[in-house]
Amino acid sequence: MNDRSYRRLILDPGFGWMLVTQFLGAFNDNLYRFIVTFLAIAMARSQPAGFDANTYLSIIAALFVLPYLLFSGYAGQLADRFPKRSVLIATKSLEIFAMAIGFVAFLRNDLNLMMGVMFLMALQSTFFSPAKYASLPELLPDRDLSRGNALIEMSTFLAIILGTWAGGQLFEDLGDQPVALGSIVMVIAVIGFASSFGIGRTPAPSARAPFSWNPLAGIDKGLAELIGNRRLFLTVLGISWFWFLGALLQISIPLYGREVLALDSGDTGLLWAAVAIGIGVGSIAAGRLSGHKVELGLVPIGSVGMGLCAMLLVTADSFRGAVICLGAL
């Protein structure tokens, strides 16, 4: 039996609502994050010497990663012990709580409280991600996994890029209207929570391992299995390289656009639009080239291409050159 088209996968209610839910979550994460990023840059320009925007940007980036390091073990255990749909719905409710505090932070213009919200949003994503990926084989037949993964990756990274662009644009247009900014992120959180109820039902695990309060429990066993499986080990290295470069770009592009190319927040967002287009084209192409199976041979081709385009970006001294390099990357 042939695999389904992208259109049919998107129109599959159980999987389609998963796409909507995770898109809105990733979009809101980055929308909020980059409103705060541009706020930190603006405050650095208006404050006396001693307020270092680069330090705040580094802290913001660290707060987004820290929950993954501290709580991924717990997140994996929850995804293994309970129906994954239930875990996804529960974690989306945490986003509403975080954005309510974010609303207060905007009203008070409290950058430190905003960074605390960053931690809560990253914590929500930490618990959402394992259940999201683990639910795919339960929502889709094997023949559709490659294209389903392509849609998940495309929608996730489009959400990241578009959220980043929208954060800069909203800061440019509504930076002096905290009620409007807070209301926007709250509404997106509520819509994302509502959409999670449309995710297809997933079965309860047939057996539950004892819950461990040690966040590092099982890592030694997992690493031993990982190192013993060459293909899986190389896959993890590839994923780590991909996210490393992606995180580096996400931190660097706002400053690159503002300080190197002398762009305003809106035009800096156009750099992200180029990345978004490239991700969309690449994800769809990867899904089609994979056909009926997961094609690992595409990974080294993509990795080499990313590295070459990143090096070419060094030579791009114009807006057009930067757009071409980032889109190709």
CSV table of C-alpha atoms in Angstrom, one decimal:
chain,number,residue,atom,x,y,z
A,1,MET,CA,0.0,0.0,0.0
A,2,ASN,CA,1.4,3.4,-1.0
A,3,ASP,CA,2.2,6.0,1.6
A,4,ARG,CA,-0.2,8.9,1.9
A,5,SER,CA,0.4,12.4,0.4
A,6,TYR,CA,1.4,15.3,2.5
A,7,ARG,CA,-2.1,16.7,2.0
A,8,ARG,CA,-3.8,13.6,3.3
A,9,LEU,CA,-1.5,13.5,6.3
A,10,ILE,CA,-2.3,17.1,7.2
A,11,LEU,CA,-6.0,16.4,6.8
A,12,ASP,CA,-5.8,13.3,9.1
A,13,PRO,CA,-7.5,14.8,12.3
A,14,GLY,CA,-5.5,13.0,14.9
A,15,PHE,CA,-2.1,13.9,13.3
A,16,GLY,CA,-3.3,17.3,11.9
A,17,TRP,CA,-4.1,18.6,15.4
A,18,MET,CA,-0.7,17.4,16.6
A,19,LEU,CA,0.8,19.6,13.9
A,20,VAL,CA,-1.3,22.6,14.9
A,21,THR,CA,-0.6,22.1,18.7
A,22,GLN,CA,3.2,21.8,18.4
A,23,PHE,CA,3.4,24.6,15.8
A,24,LEU,CA,1.6,27.0,18.2
A,25,GLY,CA,3.8,26.0,21.1
A,26,ALA,CA,7.1,26.5,19.2
A,27,PHE,CA,5.8,29.7,17.7
A,28,ASN,CA,4.8,31.1,21.1
A,29,ASP,CA,8.1,30.1,22.7
A,30,ASN,CA,10.1,32.0,20.2
A,31,LEU,CA,7.7,34.9,19.9
A,32,TYR,CA,8.1,35.6,23.6
A,33,ARG,CA,11.8,34.8,23.7
A,34,PHE,CA,12.6,37.3,21.0
A,35,ILE,CA,10.4,40.1,22.3
A,36,VAL,CA,12.5,39.8,25.4
A,37,THR,CA,15.7,39.5,23.3
A,38,PHE,CA,15.0,42.8,21.5
A,39,LEU,CA,13.9,44.4,24.8
A,40,ALA,CA,17.3,43.5,26.3
A,41,ILE,CA,19.1,45.0,23.3
A,42,ALA,CA,17.0,48.2,23.6
A,43,MET,CA,17.5,48.5,27.3
A,44,ALA,CA,21.3,48.1,26.8
A,45,ARG,CA,21.2,51.2,24.5
A,46,SER,CA,19.2,53.3,26.9
A,47,GLN,CA,20.9,52.2,30.2
A,48,PRO,CA,24.2,53.5,31.6
A,49,ALA,CA,27.4,51.5,31.0
A,50,GLY,CA,27.3,48.3,32.9
A,51,PHE,CA,24.1,46.9,31.4
A,52,ASP,CA,25.5,44.3,28.9
A,53,ALA,CA,23.0,43.1,26.4
A,54,ASN,CA,25.3,40.2,25.3
A,55,THR,CA,25.3,38.9,28.9
A,56,TYR,CA,21.5,39.0,29.0
A,57,LEU,CA,21.3,37.3,25.6
A,58,SER,CA,23.6,34.5,26.8
A,59,ILE,CA,21.5,34.1,30.0
A,60,ILE,CA,18.3,33.9,27.9
A,61,ALA,CA,19.9,31.2,25.7
A,62,ALA,CA,21.1,29.3,28.8
A,63,LEU,CA,17.6,29.4,30.4
A,64,PHE,CA,16.1,27.9,27.3
A,65,VAL,CA,18.5,25.0,27.4
A,66,LEU,CA,18.8,24.4,31.2
A,67,PRO,CA,15.4,22.6,31.7
A,68,TYR,CA,16.3,20.1,28.9
A,69,LEU,CA,19.5,19.2,30.9
A,70,LEU,CA,17.7,19.0,34.3
A,71,PHE,CA,14.4,17.5,33.5
A,72,SER,CA,14.6,15.4,30.3
A,73,GLY,CA,14.9,12.2,32.3
A,74,TYR,CA,11.6,12.9,34.1
A,75,ALA,CA,10.0,13.9,30.7
A,76,GLY,CA,11.0,10.6,29.2
A,77,GLN,CA,9.6,8.7,32.2
A,78,LEU,CA,6.2,10.4,31.9
A,79,ALA,CA,6.0,9.7,28.2
A,80,ASP,CA,6.6,6.0,28.9
A,81,ARG,CA,4.3,5.7,31.9
A,82,PHE,CA,1.1,7.5,30.6
A,83,PRO,CA,-0.9,7.8,27.4
A,84,LYS,CA,1.1,10.3,25.3
A,85,ARG,CA,-1.9,12.3,24.4
A,86,SER,CA,-2.7,12.9,28.1
A,87,VAL,CA,0.9,14.0,28.7
A,88,LEU,CA,0.7,16.5,25.7
A,89,ILE,CA,-2.6,18.0,27.0
A,90,ALA,CA,-1.2,18.4,30.5
A,91,THR,CA,2.0,20.0,29.4
A,92,LYS,CA,0.1,22.5,27.2
A,93,SER,CA,-1.8,23.7,30.3
A,94,LEU,CA,1.6,24.7,31.8
A,95,GLU,CA,2.1,27.1,28.9
A,96,ILE,CA,-1.0,29.0,29.9
A,97,PHE,CA,0.4,29.4,33.4
A,98,ALA,CA,3.7,30.5,32.1
A,99,MET,CA,2.2,33.1,29.8
A,100,ALA,CA,0.0,34.5,32.6
A,101,ILE,CA,3.2,35.3,34.5
A,102,GLY,CA,4.7,36.6,31.2
A,103,PHE,CA,1.7,39.0,31.0
A,104,VAL,CA,2.6,40.4,34.5
A,105,ALA,CA,6.3,40.6,33.5
A,106,PHE,CA,5.4,42.8,30.5
A,107,LEU,CA,3.2,45.0,32.6
A,108,ARG,CA,6.0,45.5,35.1
A,109,ASN,CA,8.7,45.8,32.5
A,110,ASP,CA,10.6,43.4,34.6
A,111,LEU,CA,13.3,41.8,32.5
A,112,ASN,CA,14.4,39.4,35.3
A,113,LEU,CA,10.8,38.1,35.6
A,114,MET,CA,10.6,37.7,31.9
A,115,MET,CA,13.7,35.5,32.0
A,116,GLY,CA,12.0,33.4,34.6
A,117,VAL,CA,9.1,32.9,32.2
A,118,MET,CA,11.7,31.8,29.6
A,119,PHE,CA,12.7,29.0,32.0
A,120,LEU,CA,9.0,27.9,32.5
A,121,MET,CA,8.4,27.9,28.7
A,122,ALA,CA,11.5,25.8,28.1
A,123,LEU,CA,10.3,23.5,31.0
A,124,GLN,CA,7.0,23.0,29.2
A,125,SER,CA,8.7,22.2,25.9
A,126,THR,CA,11.0,19.7,27.8
A,127,PHE,CA,8.0,17.7,28.9
A,128,PHE,CA,6.2,18.1,25.6
A,129,SER,CA,8.9,16.9,23.2
A,130,PRO,CA,9.4,13.3,24.2
A,131,ALA,CA,5.7,12.6,24.2
A,132,LYS,CA,5.3,14.4,20.8
A,133,TYR,CA,8.0,12.3,19.0
A,134,ALA,CA,7.1,9.1,20.7
A,135,SER,CA,3.4,9.5,19.7
A,136,LEU,CA,4.2,9.5,16.0
A,137,PRO,CA,4.4,5.7,15.6
A,138,GLU,CA,1.1,5.5,17.5
A,139,LEU,CA,-0.6,8.1,15.3
A,140,LEU,CA,0.8,7.0,11.9
A,141,PRO,CA,1.5,3.7,10.2
A,142,ASP,CA,5.2,2.8,9.5
A,143,ARG,CA,4.8,3.7,5.8
A,144,ASP,CA,3.9,7.3,6.6
A,145,LEU,CA,6.6,8.0,9.3
A,146,SER,CA,9.1,9.6,6.9
A,147,ARG,CA,6.6,12.1,5.6
A,148,GLY,CA,5.0,12.6,9.0
A,149,ASN,CA,8.5,13.4,10.4
A,150,ALA,CA,9.1,15.8,7.5
A,151,LEU,CA,5.9,17.6,8.4
A,152,ILE,CA,6.7,17.7,12.1
A,153,GLU,CA,10.2,19.0,11.5
A,154,MET,CA,9.0,21.6,8.9
A,155,SER,CA,6.2,22.9,11.0
A,156,THR,CA,8.5,23.0,14.1
A,157,PHE,CA,11.2,25.0,12.5
A,158,LEU,CA,8.9,27.2,10.6
A,159,ALA,CA,7.3,28.0,13.9
A,160,ILE,CA,10.7,28.8,15.4
A,161,ILE,CA,11.7,31.0,12.6
A,162,LEU,CA,8.3,32.7,12.2
A,163,GLY,CA,8.0,33.2,15.9
A,164,THR,CA,11.5,34.8,15.9
A,165,TRP,CA,10.5,37.1,13.1
A,166,ALA,CA,7.1,38.0,14.7
A,167,GLY,CA,8.9,38.7,18.0
A,168,GLY,CA,11.0,41.3,16.4
A,169,GLN,CA,8.1,42.8,14.4
A,170,LEU,CA,5.8,43.0,17.4
A,171,PHE,CA,8.6,44.6,19.5
A,172,GLU,CA,9.0,47.2,16.7
A,173,ASP,CA,5.2,47.9,16.5
A,174,LEU,CA,4.0,47.3,20.0
A,175,GLY,CA,7.0,47.6,22.2
A,176,ASP,CA,5.4,50.4,24.2
A,177,GLN,CA,2.1,48.5,24.6
A,178,PRO,CA,2.7,45.7,27.2
A,179,VAL,CA,-1.0,44.8,27.5
A,180,ALA,CA,-1.2,44.1,23.8
A,181,LEU,CA,2.0,42.0,23.9
A,182,GLY,CA,0.8,40.0,26.9
A,183,SER,CA,-2.6,39.4,25.4
A,184,ILE,CA,-1.2,38.0,22.2
A,185,VAL,CA,1.0,35.4,23.9
A,186,MET,CA,-1.9,34.5,26.2
A,187,VAL,CA,-4.3,34.0,23.4
A,188,ILE,CA,-1.8,31.8,21.5
A,189,ALA,CA,-1.3,29.6,24.6
A,190,VAL,CA,-5.0,29.1,25.1
A,191,ILE,CA,-5.6,28.2,21.4
A,192,GLY,CA,-2.7,25.7,21.6
A,193,PHE,CA,-4.2,24.1,24.7
A,194,ALA,CA,-7.6,23.8,23.0
A,195,SER,CA,-6.1,22.3,19.9
A,196,SER,CA,-4.3,19.6,21.9
A,197,PHE,CA,-7.7,17.9,22.6
A,198,GLY,CA,-7.9,17.1,18.9
A,199,ILE,CA,-4.7,15.0,18.9
A,200,GLY,CA,-5.5,11.3,18.2
A,201,ARG,CA,-5.9,9.0,21.1
A,202,THR,CA,-2.8,6.9,22.0
A,203,PRO,CA,-2.8,3.7,24.0
A,204,ALA,CA,-1.8,3.4,27.6
A,205,PRO,CA,1.6,1.7,28.0
A,206,SER,CA,1.2,-2.0,28.6
A,207,ALA,CA,3.8,-2.0,31.4
A,208,ARG,CA,5.2,0.8,33.6
A,209,ALA,CA,8.7,0.9,34.9
A,210,PRO,CA,9.1,2.2,38.5
A,211,PHE,CA,9.4,6.0,38.6
A,212,SER,CA,12.8,7.2,39.6
A,213,TRP,CA,13.3,10.6,41.2
A,214,ASN,CA,17.0,10.6,40.1
A,215,PRO,CA,17.0,12.7,36.9
A,216,LEU,CA,20.1,10.9,35.7
A,217,ALA,CA,18.7,7.4,36.3
A,218,GLY,CA,19.2,5.2,33.2
A,219,ILE,CA,21.6,7.5,31.4
A,220,ASP,CA,24.5,5.1,31.9
A,221,LYS,CA,22.5,2.2,30.4
A,222,GLY,CA,21.2,4.4,27.6
A,223,LEU,CA,24.7,5.6,26.7
A,224,ALA,CA,26.0,2.0,26.6
A,225,GLU,CA,23.2,1.0,24.2
A,226,LEU,CA,23.8,4.2,22.1
A,227,ILE,CA,27.5,3.6,21.8
A,228,GLY,CA,26.9,-0.1,20.9
A,229,ASN,CA,24.6,0.9,18.0
A,230,ARG,CA,26.7,2.6,15.4
A,231,ARG,CA,23.9,3.9,13.3
A,232,LEU,CA,22.0,5.3,16.3
A,233,PHE,CA,25.1,6.8,17.7
A,234,LEU,CA,25.9,8.6,14.4
A,235,THR,CA,22.2,9.7,14.2
A,236,VAL,CA,22.5,11.3,17.7
A,237,LEU,CA,25.7,13.1,16.7
A,238,GLY,CA,23.9,14.4,13.6
A,239,ILE,CA,21.0,15.7,15.6
A,240,SER,CA,23.3,17.3,18.1
A,241,TRP,CA,25.3,19.0,15.3
A,242,PHE,CA,22.1,20.3,13.7
A,243,TRP,CA,20.7,21.8,17.0
A,244,PHE,CA,24.1,23.2,17.9
A,245,LEU,CA,24.3,25.2,14.7
A,246,GLY,CA,20.6,26.1,14.9
A,247,ALA,CA,20.9,27.4,18.4
A,248,LEU,CA,24.1,29.4,17.5
A,249,LEU,CA,22.3,31.0,14.5
A,250,GLN,CA,19.3,31.8,16.6
A,251,ILE,CA,21.4,33.7,19.1
A,252,SER,CA,23.6,35.4,16.5
A,253,ILE,CA,21.2,36.5,13.8
A,254,PRO,CA,19.5,39.3,15.8
A,255,LEU,CA,22.9,40.9,16.6
A,256,TYR,CA,24.2,40.1,13.1
A,257,GLY,CA,21.3,41.9,11.5
A,258,ARG,CA,21.3,44.9,13.9
A,259,GLU,CA,25.1,45.4,14.5
A,260,VAL,CA,26.7,44.0,11.3
A,261,LEU,CA,24.2,44.7,8.5
A,262,ALA,CA,22.6,47.8,10.4
A,263,LEU,CA,19.0,46.5,9.9
A,264,ASP,CA,16.1,47.3,12.1
A,265,SER,CA,14.1,44.6,13.9
A,266,GLY,CA,11.6,44.2,11.0
A,267,ASP,CA,14.3,43.8,8.4
A,268,THR,CA,16.3,41.5,10.6
A,269,GLY,CA,13.2,39.3,10.7
A,270,LEU,CA,13.5,38.9,6.9
A,271,LEU,CA,16.7,37.0,7.5
A,272,TRP,CA,14.6,34.5,9.4
A,273,ALA,CA,12.1,34.4,6.5
A,274,ALA,CA,14.9,33.2,4.3
A,275,VAL,CA,15.8,30.5,6.8
A,276,ALA,CA,12.1,29.5,7.0
A,277,ILE,CA,11.7,29.1,3.2
A,278,GLY,CA,14.9,27.0,3.1
A,279,ILE,CA,13.6,24.8,5.9
A,280,GLY,CA,10.2,24.3,4.2
A,281,VAL,CA,11.7,23.4,0.9
A,282,GLY,CA,14.3,21.1,2.5
A,283,SER,CA,11.9,19.3,4.7
A,284,ILE,CA,9.4,18.5,1.9
A,285,ALA,CA,12.3,17.4,-0.3
A,286,ALA,CA,13.7,15.1,2.4
A,287,GLY,CA,10.3,13.5,2.9
A,288,ARG,CA,9.9,12.8,-0.8
A,289,LEU,CA,13.4,11.6,-1.3
A,290,SER,CA,13.0,9.2,1.6
A,291,GLY,CA,10.0,7.5,0.0
A,292,HIS,CA,8.7,4.6,2.0
A,293,LYS,CA,11.5,4.5,4.6
A,294,VAL,CA,13.8,6.6,6.7
A,295,GLU,CA,16.7,7.5,4.4
A,296,LEU,CA,19.7,8.1,6.6
A,297,GLY,CA,21.9,8.8,3.6
A,298,LEU,CA,20.4,12.3,3.4
A,299,VAL,CA,21.9,13.2,6.7
A,300,PRO,CA,25.6,13.6,5.8
A,301,ILE,CA,24.6,15.5,2.6
A,302,GLY,CA,22.6,17.9,4.7
A,303,SER,CA,25.3,18.2,7.3
A,304,VAL,CA,28.1,19.1,4.8
A,305,GLY,CA,25.8,21.6,3.1
A,306,MET,CA,25.0,23.3,6.4
A,307,GLY,CA,28.7,23.6,7.2
A,308,LEU,CA,29.6,25.0,3.8
A,309,CYS,CA,26.8,27.5,3.8
A,310,ALA,CA,27.7,28.6,7.4
A,311,MET,CA,31.3,29.3,6.2
A,312,LEU,CA,30.0,31.2,3.1
A,313,LEU,CA,28.0,33.4,5.5
A,314,VAL,CA,31.3,34.9,6.7
A,315,THR,CA,31.9,36.4,3.2
A,316,ALA,CA,28.3,37.8,2.9
A,317,ASP,CA,28.7,41.6,3.5
A,318,SER,CA,25.3,42.6,2.1
A,319,PHE,CA,21.6,41.9,2.9
A,320,ARG,CA,21.1,40.0,-0.3
A,321,GLY,CA,24.2,37.8,0.3
A,322,ALA,CA,23.1,37.0,3.8
A,323,VAL,CA,19.6,36.0,2.6
A,324,ILE,CA,21.0,33.6,0.0
A,325,CYS,CA,23.4,32.0,2.5
A,326,LEU,CA,20.9,31.6,5.2
A,327,GLY,CA,18.2,30.2,2.9
A,328,ALA,CA,20.6,27.7,1.4
A,329,LEU,CA,21.9,26.8,4.9
